[in-house]
């Protein structure tokens, strides 16, 4: 790579949304640098689903194929590195990395995803992405008619119960504390024979990430094959916020319909911007961010 090269766009994050953005930009003859630390949030997931043409492939297979296709465009560079900090410069932005490098770009795209925060429940982290899952569209079909739990309370739990009830008749809601449902919601759950268990969870027993039992703090246990869980999260990097990007009330990077943040010249896409955590959504928002940013560059130079 040329010393002190100024890129049209630096993309921080080189998984599905980052690569998708780079593809749109590479095909538009933009000089692009992708910086990626190689730690995707779905690394433990055995197979990916609900993404057309790639259904059943491993996440790594999909990303490796995507990377090989994107890097065929000669104006796209890829650095295996961790972005540590960023700042605005007169000509754009400067990103410093863990390898001691400083990269300069006219524009930025953050495709950095989010980091799930594991609750203090023994065994949960070992099952996350395997049999403790987040999305019925991404993982639900593989657990059709299995003994299933929803480890989510309140509106989110009730919404998910409606979706998962379509996949199995053996469904239980585990609130691990006082249930937060209205009387009407409780009646609807009971109508579909969905039990609500308020006892706090102590442990998830499993075999190589596949759930076998949930052990409660009162000592009793129940057998399950899959558990839907809504975990808290944080942004994978603070660089967007350090640059002034605003977060939504839920903690996502706030973007408009063109994937623009509130900071001029900075775009964001993928899991860091939306609760719709799927490869298909990440690819879409990344591609759209790349196209919208290219239009911005074209307008500025026309």
Tab-separated table of N, CA and C in Angstrom, residues 3 11 17 60 76 79 88 90 95 97 108 153 155 173 180 182 187 190 201 203 227 245 259 262 283 293:
chain	number	residue	atom	x	y	z
A	3	UNK	N	2.481	4.745	0.912
A	3	UNK	CA	2.649	5.476	2.156
A	3	UNK	C	1.809	6.748	2.135
A	11	UNK	N	-13.506	1.873	5.755
A	11	UNK	CA	-14.587	1.091	6.352
A	11	UNK	C	-14.028	0.376	7.574
A	17	UNK	N	-21.680	-6.500	6.418
A	17	UNK	CA	-22.083	-5.147	6.016
A	17	UNK	C	-20.900	-4.349	5.493
A	60	UNK	N	-18.432	-18.344	8.456
A	60	UNK	CA	-17.077	-18.145	7.917
A	60	UNK	C	-17.032	-18.397	6.417
A	76	UNK	N	-9.736	-1.800	-3.734
A	76	UNK	CA	-10.147	-2.149	-2.368
A	76	UNK	C	-9.007	-2.858	-1.657
A	79	UNK	N	-7.140	-4.694	5.618
A	79	UNK	CA	-6.125	-4.775	6.671
A	79	UNK	C	-6.685	-5.548	7.853
A	88	UNK	N	-11.302	13.798	13.280
A	88	UNK	CA	-11.515	14.567	12.055
A	88	UNK	C	-10.261	15.360	11.719
A	90	UNK	N	-8.477	18.096	8.436
A	90	UNK	CA	-8.892	19.094	7.450
A	90	UNK	C	-9.452	18.439	6.192
A	95	UNK	N	-7.711	7.428	11.130
A	95	UNK	CA	-7.952	6.256	11.970
A	95	UNK	C	-6.608	5.655	12.374
A	97	UNK	N	-4.591	2.496	14.377
A	97	UNK	CA	-4.863	1.082	14.613
A	97	UNK	C	-3.903	0.473	15.627
A	108	UNK	N	-15.941	7.984	6.182
A	108	UNK	CA	-15.899	6.792	7.029
A	108	UNK	C	-17.213	6.030	6.952
A	153	UNK	N	-38.528	-11.088	28.932
A	153	UNK	CA	-39.710	-10.600	29.638
A	153	UNK	C	-40.375	-9.476	28.838
A	155	UNK	N	-42.721	-6.778	26.635
A	155	UNK	CA	-43.226	-6.667	25.261
A	155	UNK	C	-42.415	-7.499	24.272
A	173	UNK	N	-42.197	-19.538	28.624
A	173	UNK	CA	-41.535	-18.247	28.812
A	173	UNK	C	-40.879	-18.235	30.186
A	180	UNK	N	-43.629	-9.466	33.364
A	180	UNK	CA	-44.081	-8.126	32.991
A	180	UNK	C	-45.006	-8.223	31.781
A	182	UNK	N	-49.283	-7.885	30.537
A	182	UNK	CA	-50.620	-7.423	30.894
A	182	UNK	C	-51.535	-8.635	31.108
A	187	UNK	N	-53.515	-13.964	29.300
A	187	UNK	CA	-54.628	-14.800	28.821
A	187	UNK	C	-54.309	-15.398	27.453
A	190	UNK	N	-51.774	-18.144	27.901
A	190	UNK	CA	-52.427	-19.332	28.471
A	190	UNK	C	-53.289	-20.038	27.431
A	201	UNK	N	-33.196	-18.098	37.062
A	201	UNK	CA	-32.372	-19.136	36.441
A	201	UNK	C	-30.978	-19.135	37.046
A	203	UNK	N	-28.540	-21.859	36.029
A	203	UNK	CA	-27.573	-22.477	35.117
A	203	UNK	C	-28.285	-23.059	33.898
A	227	UNK	N	-33.331	-22.156	23.459
A	227	UNK	CA	-33.766	-21.007	24.261
A	227	UNK	C	-33.546	-19.739	23.450
A	245	UNK	N	-21.041	10.800	16.854
A	245	UNK	CA	-22.232	10.097	16.379
A	245	UNK	C	-23.203	9.845	17.533
A	259	UNK	N	-28.381	5.695	5.600
A	259	UNK	CA	-27.340	5.162	6.496
A	259	UNK	C	-26.333	6.230	6.936
A	262	UNK	N	-25.333	11.469	12.168
A	262	UNK	CA	-25.479	12.919	12.318
A	262	UNK	C	-24.166	13.665	12.073
A	283	UNK	N	-26.085	-7.128	4.841
A	283	UNK	CA	-25.658	-6.968	3.449
A	283	UNK	C	-26.424	-5.820	2.785
A	293	UNK	N	-22.918	6.724	-0.111
A	293	UNK	CA	-21.673	7.473	0.085
A	293	UNK	C	-21.017	7.782	-1.257
